[in-house]
Amino acid sequence: ILSHAKPGTRVKLRIINAAASSYFIFEYSGGPMKVIESDGVKVNQFTAQKIRIAMAETYDVIVTVSENKTYEFRASAEDGTGYAVAYIGHGNLLPASTYPKPNLALMDMMGGMDHGSMGGHDMSSMNMSGGDTEHANMNMPNMSCMDHSSHNKNHSTKKTSLVDKQLPHVDYLNNYKSVKSPVVTTLPKENPVRIVTLKLTGSMERYVWSINDTPMYAADEIVIRRGENVKFILMNETMMNHPIHLHGHFFRVLNGQGEYSPLKHTVNMAPFETVEIEFEANAEKDWIFHCHNLYHMKLGMGGVIHYEGTKHDLALMDHAGDHSSEHGNIWFNTTRLEGYSNFANA
């Protein structure tokens, strides 16, 4: 609770998704948030009403206390199971909107789809509109485009600074199209280029997750050389989201911003999406990259990047040898019980 914040106070918040497997939708009831950094790196400022944040991602935002009210900064779990709140200001409470729960009936209707690659409740984050989700807001089955008329009335009376009004605005930030670096981020043109294609693979039916159909404990290391520009072509072949995190490097997300592509350490991959990232190989030894959904990483969705000509990190090699069960080499049981009649099924 930041109750001492007076009208006119601007508060900088660093949002970090430290959850194991939950996506959160952030919203401030006092008006749009001004986004100033992503993963700790400055971006061209813009405002957003809602921000969807994947595991391991961070956003730095500035919010304003406009009046003598208590404003909510709310983090809603995308699966509709609940939310956490921070209160800013003092006075009558102005709540943020409630994120709708998934429609379980609609989810059940999708039972005829191919479960070999389905991704569980993350179906709710798929863009079923076929267009730009920032504008369509059609994330079935959460139906985030539904009318929050009472909430919108609250926001129609909010006060924002002239500077904020002049900034680009996104109603719902759930991809990286609006994220742009304020400085040129291109890699050295004289460096040789290495291109690596990585397919994100897995199955909900067996609940196994891997890269290029190989769990981390059995995968070959990806060998790169210092001084190269390395491009990863990430292809998500599953129906789940995967926040891919690279240790020890910031990479450019090639999101259409050209020379001003943003730098990040985590990029979220939507179902069936292809994303290209690139970075300068300027380190040494071994670095892990992996899906930051804890349960996907646990079952093998990850790999090791090794710098050619440098010694392996012995601690990492020992861990990989002794703890293969922590990287996908594991068996588990599952049971499924169904009952049907002419009138119902369960």
mmCIF file of C-alpha atoms in Angstrom:
data_model
loop_
_atom_site.group_PDB
_atom_site.id
_atom_site.type_symbol
_atom_site.label_atom_id
_atom_site.label_comp_id
_atom_site.label_asym_id
_atom_site.label_seq_id
_atom_site.Cartn_x
_atom_site.Cartn_y
_atom_site.Cartn_z
ATOM 1 C CA ILE A 1 0.000 0.000 0.000
ATOM 2 C CA LEU A 2 1.342 3.412 -1.029
ATOM 3 C CA SER A 3 -1.214 5.491 0.855
ATOM 4 C CA HIS A 4 0.907 8.622 1.205
ATOM 5 C CA ALA A 5 0.899 9.324 -2.552
ATOM 6 C CA LYS A 6 -0.815 12.665 -3.132
ATOM 7 C CA PRO A 7 -2.587 13.932 -6.263
ATOM 8 C CA GLY A 8 -0.002 14.669 -8.947
ATOM 9 C CA THR A 9 2.394 11.998 -7.682
ATOM 10 C CA ARG A 10 3.976 9.850 -10.366
ATOM 11 C CA VAL A 11 4.997 6.359 -9.236
ATOM 12 C CA LYS A 12 7.485 4.137 -11.072
ATOM 13 C CA LEU A 13 6.690 0.440 -10.797
ATOM 14 C CA ARG A 14 8.843 -2.470 -11.930
ATOM 15 C CA ILE A 15 6.579 -5.389 -12.808
ATOM 16 C CA ILE A 16 8.245 -8.804 -12.626
ATOM 17 C CA ASN A 17 6.431 -12.037 -13.360
ATOM 18 C CA ALA A 18 8.120 -14.415 -10.927
ATOM 19 C CA ALA A 19 5.423 -17.090 -11.208
ATOM 20 C CA ALA A 20 6.132 -20.690 -12.185
ATOM 21 C CA SER A 21 3.430 -21.066 -14.808
ATOM 22 C CA SER A 22 0.997 -18.120 -14.707
ATOM 23 C CA TYR A 23 0.467 -15.301 -17.156
ATOM 24 C CA PHE A 24 -0.789 -12.068 -15.610
ATOM 25 C CA ILE A 25 -2.802 -9.155 -16.934
ATOM 26 C CA PHE A 26 -1.833 -5.857 -15.273
ATOM 27 C CA GLU A 27 -4.034 -2.798 -15.085
ATOM 28 C CA TYR A 28 -4.038 0.460 -13.114
ATOM 29 C CA SER A 29 -7.433 1.892 -12.275
ATOM 30 C CA GLY A 30 -6.136 5.468 -12.388
ATOM 31 C CA GLY A 31 -5.594 5.464 -16.129
ATOM 32 C CA PRO A 32 -3.128 4.164 -18.707
ATOM 33 C CA MET A 33 0.322 3.065 -17.614
ATOM 34 C CA LYS A 34 3.299 4.715 -19.278
ATOM 35 C CA VAL A 35 5.654 1.946 -20.404
ATOM 36 C CA ILE A 36 9.308 3.027 -20.208
ATOM 37 C CA GLU A 37 11.339 -0.211 -20.036
ATOM 38 C CA SER A 38 11.012 -3.847 -21.047
ATOM 39 C CA ASP A 39 13.248 -6.471 -19.411
ATOM 40 C CA GLY A 40 15.237 -3.635 -17.846
ATOM 41 C CA VAL A 41 16.054 -1.951 -21.180
ATOM 42 C CA LYS A 42 14.646 1.450 -22.153
ATOM 43 C CA VAL A 43 12.002 1.548 -24.884
ATOM 44 C CA ASN A 44 10.271 4.341 -26.756
ATOM 45 C CA GLN A 45 7.600 5.400 -24.302
ATOM 46 C CA PHE A 46 3.972 4.571 -24.941
ATOM 47 C CA THR A 47 0.880 4.061 -22.818
ATOM 48 C CA ALA A 48 -1.064 0.864 -22.257
ATOM 49 C CA GLN A 49 -4.341 0.186 -20.494
ATOM 50 C CA LYS A 50 -3.614 -3.510 -19.930
ATOM 51 C CA ILE A 51 -0.312 -5.392 -20.113
ATOM 52 C CA ARG A 52 -0.015 -9.156 -20.449
ATOM 53 C CA ILE A 53 3.273 -10.375 -19.023
ATOM 54 C CA ALA A 54 4.862 -13.795 -19.383
ATOM 55 C CA MET A 55 6.987 -15.606 -16.822
ATOM 56 C CA ALA A 56 10.431 -13.962 -16.381
ATOM 57 C CA GLU A 57 9.451 -10.797 -18.259
ATOM 58 C CA THR A 58 9.620 -7.365 -16.659
ATOM 59 C CA TYR A 59 8.082 -4.019 -17.539
ATOM 60 C CA ASP A 60 8.817 -0.666 -15.947
ATOM 61 C CA VAL A 61 5.800 1.636 -15.948
ATOM 62 C CA ILE A 62 4.850 5.015 -14.524
ATOM 63 C CA VAL A 63 1.390 5.571 -13.064
ATOM 64 C CA THR A 64 -0.117 8.852 -11.887
ATOM 65 C CA VAL A 65 -2.236 9.605 -8.823
ATOM 66 C CA SER A 66 -4.754 12.018 -10.328
ATOM 67 C CA GLU A 67 -7.139 12.664 -7.422
ATOM 68 C CA ASN A 68 -7.684 12.002 -3.727
ATOM 69 C CA LYS A 69 -8.633 8.392 -4.320
ATOM 70 C CA THR A 70 -7.244 4.954 -3.666
ATOM 71 C CA TYR A 71 -6.308 3.378 -6.984
ATOM 72 C CA GLU A 72 -5.816 -0.306 -7.654
ATOM 73 C CA PHE A 73 -2.824 -1.727 -9.440
ATOM 74 C CA ARG A 74 -4.168 -5.181 -10.189
ATOM 75 C CA ALA A 75 -2.415 -8.326 -11.439
ATOM 76 C CA SER A 76 -5.040 -10.790 -12.682
ATOM 77 C CA ALA A 77 -4.188 -14.395 -13.432
ATOM 78 C CA GLU A 78 -5.067 -15.056 -17.057
ATOM 79 C CA ASP A 79 -6.860 -18.263 -16.173
ATOM 80 C CA GLY A 80 -9.336 -16.292 -14.065
ATOM 81 C CA THR A 81 -8.394 -17.952 -10.771
ATOM 82 C CA GLY A 82 -7.769 -14.708 -8.916
ATOM 83 C CA TYR A 83 -5.711 -11.560 -8.654
ATOM 84 C CA ALA A 84 -3.345 -9.607 -6.458
ATOM 85 C CA VAL A 85 -3.676 -5.885 -5.750
ATOM 86 C CA ALA A 86 -1.457 -3.007 -4.697
ATOM 87 C CA TYR A 87 -3.219 0.149 -3.476
ATOM 88 C CA ILE A 88 -1.885 3.584 -4.396
ATOM 89 C CA GLY A 89 -3.230 6.858 -3.036
ATOM 90 C CA HIS A 90 -5.724 7.746 -0.302
ATOM 91 C CA GLY A 91 -9.491 8.199 -0.459
ATOM 92 C CA ASN A 92 -12.449 6.388 -1.979
ATOM 93 C CA LEU A 93 -11.487 3.163 -3.734
ATOM 94 C CA LEU A 94 -11.491 3.135 -7.541
ATOM 95 C CA PRO A 95 -11.192 -0.567 -8.461
ATOM 96 C CA ALA A 96 -9.645 -1.929 -11.624
ATOM 97 C CA SER A 97 -11.743 -4.076 -13.946
ATOM 98 C CA THR A 98 -12.188 -7.764 -13.224
ATOM 99 C CA TYR A 99 -10.586 -10.033 -15.788
ATOM 100 C CA PRO A 100 -13.216 -12.536 -17.008
ATOM 101 C CA LYS A 101 -12.877 -16.220 -16.213
ATOM 102 C CA PRO A 102 -12.484 -18.657 -19.106
ATOM 103 C CA ASN A 103 -15.694 -20.062 -20.534
ATOM 104 C CA LEU A 104 -15.352 -23.739 -19.659
ATOM 105 C CA ALA A 105 -18.194 -24.710 -22.006
ATOM 106 C CA LEU A 106 -16.353 -23.209 -24.960
ATOM 107 C CA MET A 107 -13.133 -24.898 -23.880
ATOM 108 C CA ASP A 108 -14.923 -28.252 -23.694
ATOM 109 C CA MET A 109 -16.265 -27.755 -27.223
ATOM 110 C CA MET A 110 -12.670 -27.725 -28.423
ATOM 111 C CA GLY A 111 -12.241 -31.298 -27.215
ATOM 112 C CA GLY A 112 -12.443 -32.579 -30.793
ATOM 113 C CA MET A 113 -9.205 -30.846 -31.749
ATOM 114 C CA ASP A 114 -5.850 -32.578 -31.986
ATOM 115 C CA HIS A 115 -4.778 -33.136 -28.386
ATOM 116 C CA GLY A 116 -1.400 -34.368 -29.505
ATOM 117 C CA SER A 117 -0.152 -30.788 -29.555
ATOM 118 C CA MET A 118 -2.737 -29.025 -27.401
ATOM 119 C CA GLY A 119 -1.516 -26.958 -24.523
ATOM 120 C CA GLY A 120 -4.091 -27.060 -21.746
ATOM 121 C CA HIS A 121 -5.618 -23.901 -20.346
ATOM 122 C CA ASP A 122 -3.245 -21.705 -22.334
ATOM 123 C CA MET A 123 -5.784 -22.126 -25.132
ATOM 124 C CA SER A 124 -7.274 -18.971 -23.602
ATOM 125 C CA SER A 125 -4.440 -16.864 -24.940
ATOM 126 C CA MET A 126 -4.793 -17.891 -28.577
ATOM 127 C CA ASN A 127 -5.774 -15.161 -31.026
ATOM 128 C CA MET A 128 -8.857 -16.608 -32.685
ATOM 129 C CA SER A 129 -9.624 -13.469 -34.676
ATOM 130 C CA GLY A 130 -6.934 -13.943 -37.299
ATOM 131 C CA GLY A 131 -5.788 -10.358 -36.886
ATOM 132 C CA ASP A 132 -3.686 -8.123 -34.675
ATOM 133 C CA THR A 133 -4.568 -9.040 -31.095
ATOM 134 C CA GLU A 134 -3.600 -5.580 -29.871
ATOM 135 C CA HIS A 135 -6.572 -4.196 -31.756
ATOM 136 C CA ALA A 136 -8.878 -7.194 -32.026
ATOM 137 C CA ASN A 137 -8.779 -8.177 -28.339
ATOM 138 C CA MET A 138 -10.341 -11.532 -29.219
ATOM 139 C CA ASN A 139 -8.456 -13.909 -26.927
ATOM 140 C CA MET A 140 -10.842 -16.857 -26.810
ATOM 141 C CA PRO A 141 -12.192 -18.147 -24.593
ATOM 142 C CA ASN A 142 -11.439 -15.341 -22.142
ATOM 143 C CA MET A 143 -13.314 -12.911 -24.405
ATOM 144 C CA SER A 144 -11.211 -9.972 -23.275
ATOM 145 C CA CYS A 145 -13.018 -7.779 -25.783
ATOM 146 C CA MET A 146 -16.217 -7.915 -23.744
ATOM 147 C CA ASP A 147 -17.676 -4.578 -22.706
ATOM 148 C CA HIS A 148 -16.617 -3.356 -19.264
ATOM 149 C CA SER A 149 -18.959 -0.414 -19.512
ATOM 150 C CA SER A 150 -18.901 0.558 -15.856
ATOM 151 C CA HIS A 151 -15.129 0.375 -15.793
ATOM 152 C CA ASN A 152 -14.839 2.423 -18.983
ATOM 153 C CA LYS A 153 -17.010 5.113 -17.454
ATOM 154 C CA ASN A 154 -14.548 5.417 -14.597
ATOM 155 C CA HIS A 155 -11.685 5.824 -17.016
ATOM 156 C CA SER A 156 -13.494 8.344 -19.196
ATOM 157 C CA THR A 157 -13.236 10.885 -16.370
ATOM 158 C CA LYS A 158 -9.594 10.269 -15.508
ATOM 159 C CA LYS A 159 -7.004 13.014 -15.848
ATOM 160 C CA THR A 160 -3.838 12.429 -17.816
ATOM 161 C CA SER A 161 -0.978 14.744 -18.529
ATOM 162 C CA LEU A 162 -0.570 16.398 -21.917
ATOM 163 C CA VAL A 163 2.592 14.387 -22.429
ATOM 164 C CA ASP A 164 0.741 11.105 -21.912
ATOM 165 C CA LYS A 165 -1.984 12.125 -24.364
ATOM 166 C CA GLN A 166 0.621 12.680 -27.044
ATOM 167 C CA LEU A 167 2.215 9.263 -26.591
ATOM 168 C CA PRO A 168 1.173 6.276 -28.713
ATOM 169 C CA HIS A 169 -1.416 4.176 -26.922
ATOM 170 C CA VAL A 170 -2.157 0.442 -26.829
ATOM 171 C CA ASP A 171 -5.352 -0.779 -25.168
ATOM 172 C CA TYR A 172 -4.023 -4.272 -24.531
ATOM 173 C CA LEU A 173 -0.296 -4.980 -24.818
ATOM 174 C CA ASN A 174 -0.047 -8.726 -25.478
ATOM 175 C CA ASN A 175 2.673 -8.824 -28.134
ATOM 176 C CA TYR A 176 5.767 -6.811 -29.030
ATOM 177 C CA LYS A 177 4.594 -4.844 -32.059
ATOM 178 C CA SER A 178 4.508 -1.581 -30.090
ATOM 179 C CA VAL A 179 7.861 -2.101 -28.363
ATOM 180 C CA LYS A 180 10.663 -0.107 -29.975
ATOM 181 C CA SER A 181 14.182 0.747 -28.887
ATOM 182 C CA PRO A 182 15.012 4.469 -28.632
ATOM 183 C CA VAL A 183 18.496 3.728 -30.045
ATOM 184 C CA VAL A 184 19.794 1.673 -32.965
ATOM 185 C CA THR A 185 20.392 -1.932 -31.881
ATOM 186 C CA THR A 186 21.756 -3.467 -35.083
ATOM 187 C CA LEU A 187 24.574 -5.963 -34.735
ATOM 188 C CA PRO A 188 28.060 -5.397 -36.180
ATOM 189 C CA LYS A 189 27.779 -5.872 -39.945
ATOM 190 C CA GLU A 190 31.296 -7.256 -40.245
ATOM 191 C CA ASN A 191 30.510 -10.258 -38.041
ATOM 192 C CA PRO A 192 29.820 -13.641 -39.642
ATOM 193 C CA VAL A 193 26.236 -14.840 -39.259
ATOM 194 C CA ARG A 194 25.063 -18.151 -37.816
ATOM 195 C CA ILE A 195 21.407 -19.132 -38.215
ATOM 196 C CA VAL A 196 19.874 -21.780 -35.944
ATOM 197 C CA THR A 197 16.310 -23.079 -36.338
ATOM 198 C CA LEU A 198 14.692 -24.213 -33.111
ATOM 199 C CA LYS A 199 11.283 -25.865 -33.145
ATOM 200 C CA LEU A 200 9.333 -25.779 -29.896
ATOM 201 C CA THR A 201 7.743 -29.199 -29.733
ATOM 202 C CA GLY A 202 5.682 -31.219 -27.308
ATOM 203 C CA SER A 203 2.438 -32.952 -26.494
ATOM 204 C CA MET A 204 -0.232 -32.231 -23.936
ATOM 205 C CA GLU A 205 -1.517 -35.799 -24.191
ATOM 206 C CA ARG A 206 1.789 -37.197 -22.896
ATOM 207 C CA TYR A 207 2.856 -33.890 -21.311
ATOM 208 C CA VAL A 208 6.339 -33.814 -22.765
ATOM 209 C CA TRP A 209 8.027 -30.621 -23.911
ATOM 210 C CA SER A 210 11.166 -30.319 -25.968
ATOM 211 C CA ILE A 211 13.104 -28.400 -28.599
ATOM 212 C CA ASN A 212 13.451 -30.041 -32.016
ATOM 213 C CA ASP A 213 11.657 -33.083 -30.519
ATOM 214 C CA THR A 214 14.570 -33.698 -28.130
ATOM 215 C CA PRO A 215 14.466 -33.085 -24.360
ATOM 216 C CA MET A 216 17.277 -31.061 -22.874
ATOM 217 C CA TYR A 217 19.074 -33.987 -21.191
ATOM 218 C CA ALA A 218 19.495 -35.745 -24.570
ATOM 219 C CA ALA A 219 20.042 -32.729 -26.825
ATOM 220 C CA ASP A 220 23.291 -31.794 -28.489
ATOM 221 C CA GLU A 221 24.702 -28.454 -27.437
ATOM 222 C CA ILE A 222 24.462 -25.590 -29.890
ATOM 223 C CA VAL A 223 28.004 -24.547 -30.727
ATOM 224 C CA ILE A 224 28.658 -20.900 -31.608
ATOM 225 C CA ARG A 225 31.783 -18.789 -31.956
ATOM 226 C CA ARG A 226 32.659 -15.553 -30.227
ATOM 227 C CA GLY A 227 32.340 -12.659 -32.659
ATOM 228 C CA GLU A 228 29.401 -14.114 -34.585
ATOM 229 C CA ASN A 229 25.945 -12.681 -35.012
ATOM 230 C CA VAL A 230 23.656 -15.536 -34.015
ATOM 231 C CA LYS A 231 20.058 -15.646 -35.209
ATOM 232 C CA PHE A 232 17.555 -18.058 -33.669
ATOM 233 C CA ILE A 233 14.464 -18.821 -35.740
ATOM 234 C CA LEU A 234 11.978 -19.967 -33.102
ATOM 235 C CA MET A 235 9.004 -21.960 -34.396
ATOM 236 C CA ASN A 236 6.281 -22.837 -31.912
ATOM 237 C CA GLU A 237 4.626 -26.033 -33.153
ATOM 238 C CA THR A 238 2.432 -26.452 -30.071
ATOM 239 C CA MET A 239 -0.818 -24.904 -28.876
ATOM 240 C CA MET A 240 0.736 -23.520 -25.712
ATOM 241 C CA ASN A 241 2.578 -20.291 -25.040
ATOM 242 C CA HIS A 242 6.289 -20.583 -24.318
ATOM 243 C CA PRO A 243 8.314 -17.731 -22.777
ATOM 244 C CA ILE A 244 11.813 -18.426 -24.110
ATOM 245 C CA HIS A 245 14.623 -17.070 -21.933
ATOM 246 C CA LEU A 246 18.318 -16.830 -22.844
ATOM 247 C CA HIS A 247 20.907 -16.582 -20.080
ATOM 248 C CA GLY A 248 23.801 -14.161 -20.289
ATOM 249 C CA HIS A 249 22.682 -12.225 -23.372
ATOM 250 C CA PHE A 250 20.199 -9.616 -24.509
ATOM 251 C CA PHE A 251 18.775 -10.378 -27.940
ATOM 252 C CA ARG A 252 17.022 -8.292 -30.558
ATOM 253 C CA VAL A 253 13.390 -9.257 -31.111
ATOM 254 C CA LEU A 254 12.811 -8.782 -34.847
ATOM 255 C CA ASN A 255 9.312 -7.381 -34.478
ATOM 256 C CA GLY A 256 9.170 -5.082 -37.514
ATOM 257 C CA GLN A 257 10.972 -2.131 -35.907
ATOM 258 C CA GLY A 258 14.043 -2.536 -38.121
ATOM 259 C CA GLU A 259 17.147 -0.864 -36.746
ATOM 260 C CA TYR A 260 15.252 -0.064 -33.558
ATOM 261 C CA SER A 261 14.258 -3.624 -32.690
ATOM 262 C CA PRO A 262 13.941 -3.925 -28.894
ATOM 263 C CA LEU A 263 16.428 -5.753 -26.696
ATOM 264 C CA LYS A 264 15.009 -8.407 -24.373
ATOM 265 C CA HIS A 265 16.093 -11.482 -22.443
ATOM 266 C CA THR A 266 12.715 -13.250 -22.667
ATOM 267 C CA VAL A 267 10.341 -13.517 -25.614
ATOM 268 C CA ASN A 268 6.915 -15.087 -25.384
ATOM 269 C CA MET A 269 5.951 -17.440 -28.201
ATOM 270 C CA ALA A 270 2.243 -17.696 -28.997
ATOM 271 C CA PRO A 271 0.832 -20.975 -30.353
ATOM 272 C CA PHE A 272 2.043 -21.710 -33.897
ATOM 273 C CA GLU A 273 3.980 -18.446 -33.979
ATOM 274 C CA THR A 274 7.418 -17.985 -35.554
ATOM 275 C CA VAL A 275 9.727 -15.353 -34.042
ATOM 276 C CA GLU A 276 13.273 -14.423 -34.990
ATOM 277 C CA ILE A 277 15.750 -13.173 -32.403
ATOM 278 C CA GLU A 278 19.433 -12.333 -32.823
ATOM 279 C CA PHE A 279 22.368 -11.485 -30.591
ATOM 280 C CA GLU A 280 26.093 -10.892 -30.765
ATOM 281 C CA ALA A 281 28.118 -13.811 -29.427
ATOM 282 C CA ASN A 282 30.285 -11.875 -26.959
ATOM 283 C CA ALA A 283 30.654 -14.261 -24.008
ATOM 284 C CA GLU A 284 32.332 -17.620 -23.395
ATOM 285 C CA LYS A 285 31.702 -21.134 -22.064
ATOM 286 C CA ASP A 286 28.113 -22.365 -21.621
ATOM 287 C CA TRP A 287 24.732 -20.661 -21.430
ATOM 288 C CA ILE A 288 21.304 -22.171 -20.961
ATOM 289 C CA PHE A 289 18.216 -21.148 -22.888
ATOM 290 C CA HIS A 290 14.835 -22.590 -21.953
ATOM 291 C CA CYS A 291 11.117 -22.147 -21.691
ATOM 292 C CA HIS A 292 10.431 -20.238 -18.468
ATOM 293 C CA ASN A 293 7.255 -22.154 -17.786
ATOM 294 C CA LEU A 294 8.685 -24.209 -14.931
ATOM 295 C CA TYR A 295 6.833 -27.391 -15.903
ATOM 296 C CA HIS A 296 7.952 -27.191 -19.527
ATOM 297 C CA MET A 297 11.560 -26.588 -18.506
ATOM 298 C CA LYS A 298 11.342 -29.452 -15.999
ATOM 299 C CA LEU A 299 10.333 -31.837 -18.768
ATOM 300 C CA GLY A 300 13.071 -30.828 -21.177
ATOM 301 C CA MET A 301 12.212 -27.698 -23.182
ATOM 302 C CA GLY A 302 15.658 -26.161 -23.169
ATOM 303 C CA GLY A 303 19.203 -26.432 -24.407
ATOM 304 C CA VAL A 304 22.808 -25.343 -23.883
ATOM 305 C CA ILE A 305 24.766 -22.878 -26.011
ATOM 306 C CA HIS A 306 28.511 -23.556 -25.999
ATOM 307 C CA TYR A 307 31.197 -21.149 -27.188
ATOM 308 C CA GLU A 308 33.620 -23.039 -29.412
ATOM 309 C CA GLY A 309 37.198 -22.946 -28.162
ATOM 310 C CA THR A 310 36.306 -22.356 -24.514
ATOM 311 C CA LYS A 311 36.233 -24.897 -21.713
ATOM 312 C CA HIS A 312 32.948 -26.348 -20.610
ATOM 313 C CA ASP A 313 31.557 -25.151 -17.321
ATOM 314 C CA LEU A 314 32.280 -28.213 -15.161
ATOM 315 C CA ALA A 315 29.512 -27.443 -12.692
ATOM 316 C CA LEU A 316 26.994 -27.341 -15.533
ATOM 317 C CA MET A 317 28.283 -30.574 -17.045
ATOM 318 C CA ASP A 318 28.177 -32.366 -13.671
ATOM 319 C CA HIS A 319 24.656 -31.164 -13.081
ATOM 320 C CA ALA A 320 23.500 -32.314 -16.509
ATOM 321 C CA GLY A 321 25.036 -35.746 -15.964
ATOM 322 C CA ASP A 322 23.699 -36.317 -12.458
ATOM 323 C CA HIS A 323 20.315 -34.660 -12.793
ATOM 324 C CA SER A 324 18.914 -35.753 -16.142
ATOM 325 C CA SER A 325 15.562 -36.333 -14.416
ATOM 326 C CA GLU A 326 15.386 -32.587 -13.889
ATOM 327 C CA HIS A 327 15.638 -31.967 -17.639
ATOM 328 C CA GLY A 328 13.081 -34.314 -19.102
ATOM 329 C CA ASN A 329 14.254 -37.856 -18.292
ATOM 330 C CA ILE A 330 11.263 -38.785 -16.160
ATOM 331 C CA TRP A 331 8.278 -41.136 -16.218
ATOM 332 C CA PHE A 332 4.864 -40.380 -14.763
ATOM 333 C CA ASN A 333 1.386 -41.888 -14.776
ATOM 334 C CA THR A 334 -1.868 -40.474 -16.029
ATOM 335 C CA THR A 335 -5.429 -41.742 -15.703
ATOM 336 C CA ARG A 336 -8.460 -40.753 -17.774
ATOM 337 C CA LEU A 337 -12.031 -41.748 -16.941
ATOM 338 C CA GLU A 338 -14.996 -40.956 -19.195
ATOM 339 C CA GLY A 339 -18.648 -41.800 -19.050
ATOM 340 C CA TYR A 340 -21.329 -41.295 -21.717
ATOM 341 C CA SER A 341 -25.082 -41.715 -22.117
ATOM 342 C CA ASN A 342 -27.678 -40.603 -24.658
ATOM 343 C CA PHE A 343 -28.232 -37.449 -22.641
ATOM 344 C CA ALA A 344 -24.931 -36.453 -21.038
ATOM 345 C CA ASN A 345 -21.243 -37.034 -20.814
ATOM 346 C CA ALA A 346 -18.828 -36.614 -17.931
#
